[in-house]
Coordinates of C-alpha atoms in Angstrom, one line a residue:
M661 CA 101.9 101.1 68.4
K662 CA 102.4 101.5 72.2
Y663 CA 102.4 105.3 71.6
L664 CA 99.2 105.0 69.7
L665 CA 97.5 103.0 72.4
L666 CA 98.5 105.6 75.0
F667 CA 97.3 108.4 72.8
I668 CA 93.9 106.7 72.4
G669 CA 93.6 106.2 76.1
V670 CA 94.3 109.8 76.9
I671 CA 91.7 110.9 74.3
F672 CA 89.1 108.5 75.8
S673 CA 89.8 110.0 79.3
N674 CA 89.2 113.5 78.0
I675 CA 86.0 112.5 76.3
S676 CA 84.7 110.9 79.5
Y677 CA 85.5 114.0 81.5
S678 CA 83.8 116.4 79.1
Q679 CA 80.6 114.4 79.0
C680 CA 78.7 114.8 82.3
G681 CA 76.5 111.9 81.3
A682 CA 79.5 109.6 80.8
K683 CA 79.4 106.1 82.1
L684 CA 82.1 104.5 84.1
L685 CA 82.9 100.8 84.0
T686 CA 85.5 100.0 86.6
G687 CA 86.9 97.1 88.6
T688 CA 87.8 93.8 87.0
F689 CA 86.2 90.4 86.5
D690 CA 89.2 88.6 87.9
N691 CA 87.2 85.3 87.9
V692 CA 87.6 85.2 84.1
R693 CA 91.0 83.6 84.5
F694 CA 89.5 80.5 86.2
I695 CA 86.9 79.9 83.5
L696 CA 88.9 80.9 80.4
P697 CA 90.6 77.4 79.9
C698 CA 87.3 75.7 80.3
P699 CA 84.5 74.7 77.8
A700 CA 81.9 77.0 79.2
F701 CA 78.7 78.4 77.8
Q702 CA 77.5 81.9 78.7
Y703 CA 73.9 82.7 79.9
S704 CA 72.1 85.9 80.7
F705 CA 68.6 87.4 80.9
T706 CA 69.4 89.4 77.7
P707 CA 70.7 86.7 75.5
H708 CA 71.9 87.1 71.9
N709 CA 70.8 83.5 71.3
N710 CA 67.3 82.5 72.2
E711 CA 67.4 79.1 70.6
I712 CA 67.6 75.8 72.6
E713 CA 70.7 74.9 70.7
L714 CA 73.6 76.6 72.6
N715 CA 75.9 79.1 71.0
V716 CA 79.6 79.0 71.9
L717 CA 80.3 82.7 71.3
N718 CA 77.1 84.5 72.4
H719 CA 75.0 84.7 75.6
N720 CA 72.3 82.0 75.8
N721 CA 69.0 82.2 77.5
I722 CA 69.4 81.7 81.2
D723 CA 65.9 80.1 81.5
L724 CA 67.6 77.0 80.0
V725 CA 69.6 76.6 83.2
K726 CA 67.3 78.4 85.7
E727 CA 67.7 75.8 88.5
E728 CA 71.5 75.9 88.3
F729 CA 71.5 79.7 88.2
L730 CA 69.3 79.9 91.3
N731 CA 71.5 77.5 93.2
V732 CA 74.7 79.3 92.3
E733 CA 73.2 82.7 93.1
S734 CA 72.0 81.5 96.4
I735 CA 75.5 80.3 97.4
V736 CA 77.0 83.6 96.2
R737 CA 74.5 85.8 98.0
Q738 CA 75.0 84.0 101.2
H739 CA 78.7 84.4 100.8
I740 CA 78.3 88.1 100.4
L741 CA 76.1 88.5 103.4
N742 CA 78.6 86.6 105.5
K743 CA 81.3 89.1 104.5
T744 CA 79.4 92.5 104.3
T745 CA 76.1 94.2 104.6
N746 CA 72.8 94.3 102.7
Y747 CA 73.7 97.6 101.1
F748 CA 76.3 96.0 98.9
L749 CA 74.0 93.1 97.9
D750 CA 71.1 95.4 97.2
N751 CA 73.1 97.4 94.7
L752 CA 74.5 94.3 93.0
K753 CA 73.0 93.6 89.5
F754 CA 73.4 90.3 87.8
Y755 CA 75.1 90.3 84.4
S756 CA 75.8 86.7 83.3
L757 CA 76.6 83.2 84.2
D758 CA 79.2 80.7 82.7
I759 CA 78.6 77.0 83.1
V760 CA 81.4 74.5 82.2
S761 CA 80.1 71.6 80.0
M762 CA 82.6 68.8 80.1
D763 CA 80.6 66.8 77.6
R764 CA 80.7 69.6 75.0
I765 CA 84.4 70.1 74.6
D766 CA 84.3 69.4 70.9
D767 CA 82.0 72.5 70.4
F768 CA 84.9 74.7 71.5
K769 CA 87.7 73.3 69.3
H770 CA 87.7 76.4 67.0
R771 CA 87.6 78.9 69.8
I772 CA 90.5 81.4 69.7
S773 CA 91.4 80.9 73.4
S774 CA 92.0 77.2 73.4
I775 CA 90.7 74.7 76.0
D776 CA 93.2 73.6 78.5
M777 CA 91.6 71.1 80.9
K778 CA 94.8 70.9 83.0
H779 CA 94.1 74.4 84.2
C780 CA 90.3 74.2 84.3
S781 CA 89.3 74.3 88.0
A782 CA 85.9 75.9 87.5
K783 CA 82.4 74.7 87.2
Y784 CA 80.5 78.1 87.4
S785 CA 81.5 81.7 87.0
I786 CA 78.9 84.4 87.8
Y787 CA 79.3 88.1 87.0
Y788 CA 77.7 91.2 88.6
Y789 CA 77.9 94.9 88.5
F790 CA 77.9 96.9 91.7
E791 CA 76.0 100.1 90.9
P792 CA 76.2 102.5 93.9
I793 CA 75.5 105.7 91.9
K794 CA 74.0 106.4 88.5
N795 CA 76.2 105.6 85.5
V796 CA 78.8 103.7 87.5
K797 CA 79.3 99.9 87.3
Y798 CA 82.0 98.1 89.4
C799 CA 82.7 94.6 88.2
V800 CA 82.3 91.8 90.8
G801 CA 82.7 88.1 89.9
F802 CA 82.8 84.7 91.6
T803 CA 83.9 81.3 90.5
L804 CA 82.7 78.0 92.0
D805 CA 84.4 74.6 91.6
N806 CA 82.7 71.2 91.2
T807 CA 82.1 71.1 95.0
M808 CA 80.3 74.5 94.8
R809 CA 83.1 76.1 96.8
I810 CA 83.9 79.7 95.9
I811 CA 87.6 79.8 94.7
T812 CA 88.0 83.5 93.9
T813 CA 89.2 86.3 96.1
D814 CA 86.6 89.0 97.0
N815 CA 87.2 92.4 95.4
F816 CA 84.9 94.3 97.8
P817 CA 85.4 95.5 101.4
H818 CA 84.4 93.2 104.2
G819 CA 82.4 94.4 107.2
N820 CA 80.2 97.5 107.0
I821 CA 80.1 99.3 103.7
E822 CA 78.9 102.9 104.2
H823 CA 76.3 104.2 101.8
F824 CA 77.9 106.1 98.9
Q825 CA 77.3 109.9 98.9
Q826 CA 75.3 110.6 95.7
T827 CA 77.3 112.4 93.1
T828 CA 78.1 112.3 89.4
I829 CA 81.2 111.4 87.4
C830 CA 81.8 115.1 86.5
E831 CA 81.4 116.2 90.1
I832 CA 84.1 113.7 91.1
Y833 CA 86.5 115.1 88.4
D834 CA 85.7 118.6 89.7
L835 CA 86.6 117.6 93.2
G836 CA 89.8 116.0 91.9
T837 CA 90.8 119.4 90.4
K838 CA 89.8 121.2 93.6
Y839 CA 91.8 118.9 95.9
L840 CA 94.9 118.5 93.8
K841 CA 94.6 122.0 92.3
I842 CA 95.3 120.6 88.8
P843 CA 93.2 118.6 86.3
T844 CA 92.8 114.9 87.0
E845 CA 92.1 111.8 84.9
D846 CA 91.7 108.0 85.1
L847 CA 88.7 107.8 87.4
K848 CA 88.2 104.4 89.1
L849 CA 86.3 102.9 92.0
I850 CA 88.8 101.0 94.1
V851 CA 89.2 99.2 97.4
Y852 CA 91.9 100.6 99.6
N853 CA 92.4 99.6 103.3
N854 CA 89.1 97.7 103.2
K855 CA 87.1 100.8 102.0
F856 CA 85.8 102.0 98.7
Y857 CA 87.4 105.1 97.3
W858 CA 87.1 107.2 94.1
S859 CA 90.6 107.1 92.6
L860 CA 92.1 109.8 90.3
I861 CA 95.5 110.7 89.2
E862 CA 96.9 114.1 88.1
K863 CA 96.8 114.8 84.4
I864 CA 100.4 115.2 83.2
N865 CA 102.4 115.0 80.0
Y866 CA 104.0 111.6 80.3
T867 CA 107.7 111.2 79.4
Q868 CA 109.5 108.0 78.4
G869 CA 110.2 105.8 81.4
R870 CA 109.2 106.3 85.0
N871 CA 106.8 109.2 85.9
Q872 CA 105.9 110.2 89.4
V873 CA 102.2 111.3 89.6
Q874 CA 99.9 112.4 92.5
K875 CA 97.1 110.0 93.2
L876 CA 93.9 111.2 94.9
L877 CA 91.6 108.9 96.9
I878 CA 88.2 110.4 97.8
E879 CA 86.0 108.6 100.3
T880 CA 82.8 107.4 98.6
A881 CA 80.7 107.9 101.8
N882 CA 82.0 111.4 102.5
L883 CA 83.3 113.4 99.5
N884 CA 84.9 115.9 101.9
N885 CA 87.5 113.4 103.0
Y886 CA 90.4 112.4 100.8
L887 CA 94.0 111.1 100.7
T888 CA 96.9 112.0 98.5
L889 CA 99.4 109.4 97.5
S890 CA 102.4 109.2 95.2
E891 CA 102.3 106.7 92.3
E892 CA 104.9 105.7 89.8
V893 CA 103.7 105.2 86.2
Y894 CA 106.0 103.6 83.6
V895 CA 105.5 104.7 80.0
D896 CA 107.1 103.0 77.0
F897 CA 106.5 104.8 73.8

């Protein structure tokens, strides 16, 4: 099974590389771990459920909680502006909002991930996509507790974030091949030393156990600048 998962992952990487219109979803919604033990309903501007009666599994209409949403977003936006520049905020697109409903615990009794109130420290979790270039979405999330304090760690650079040099996913892969002089894979947008970088690794035939691979970091603001690092990847077939 582990071999099969790795095989699928490699095929997916090849497909993404071969399609110049491919889309990249990168980063993580680390704030999910704060909300997962909680009885929380999801809301968005593109809901699956438009009824007043809330749905446990699907996104509900955010107009039902508009005042709460505006309050949470105001706090989050101010937090972002205290940490970085308008450029990051201007390219941040709202995705969804989770709101914990302590009086609706019984509605979640059949949910696969069970409710654990001992580990529920959240009141709100809000999710965004940072979209610096076309077809790239970088996950950014925040969780607030009952006192409206943000309890998550930022996954974006603090201080000035330079504007991304416009490019495409395929062009980044081409640069990876040019700089490492071998094909690359596993494109990600990451934060390294408080800066955004495009991250790639060399494409190799993995063997059982530890594999040393070259990792390439390309500056997002200037694609002519890059770093090469060594990374260890462990494979268990």
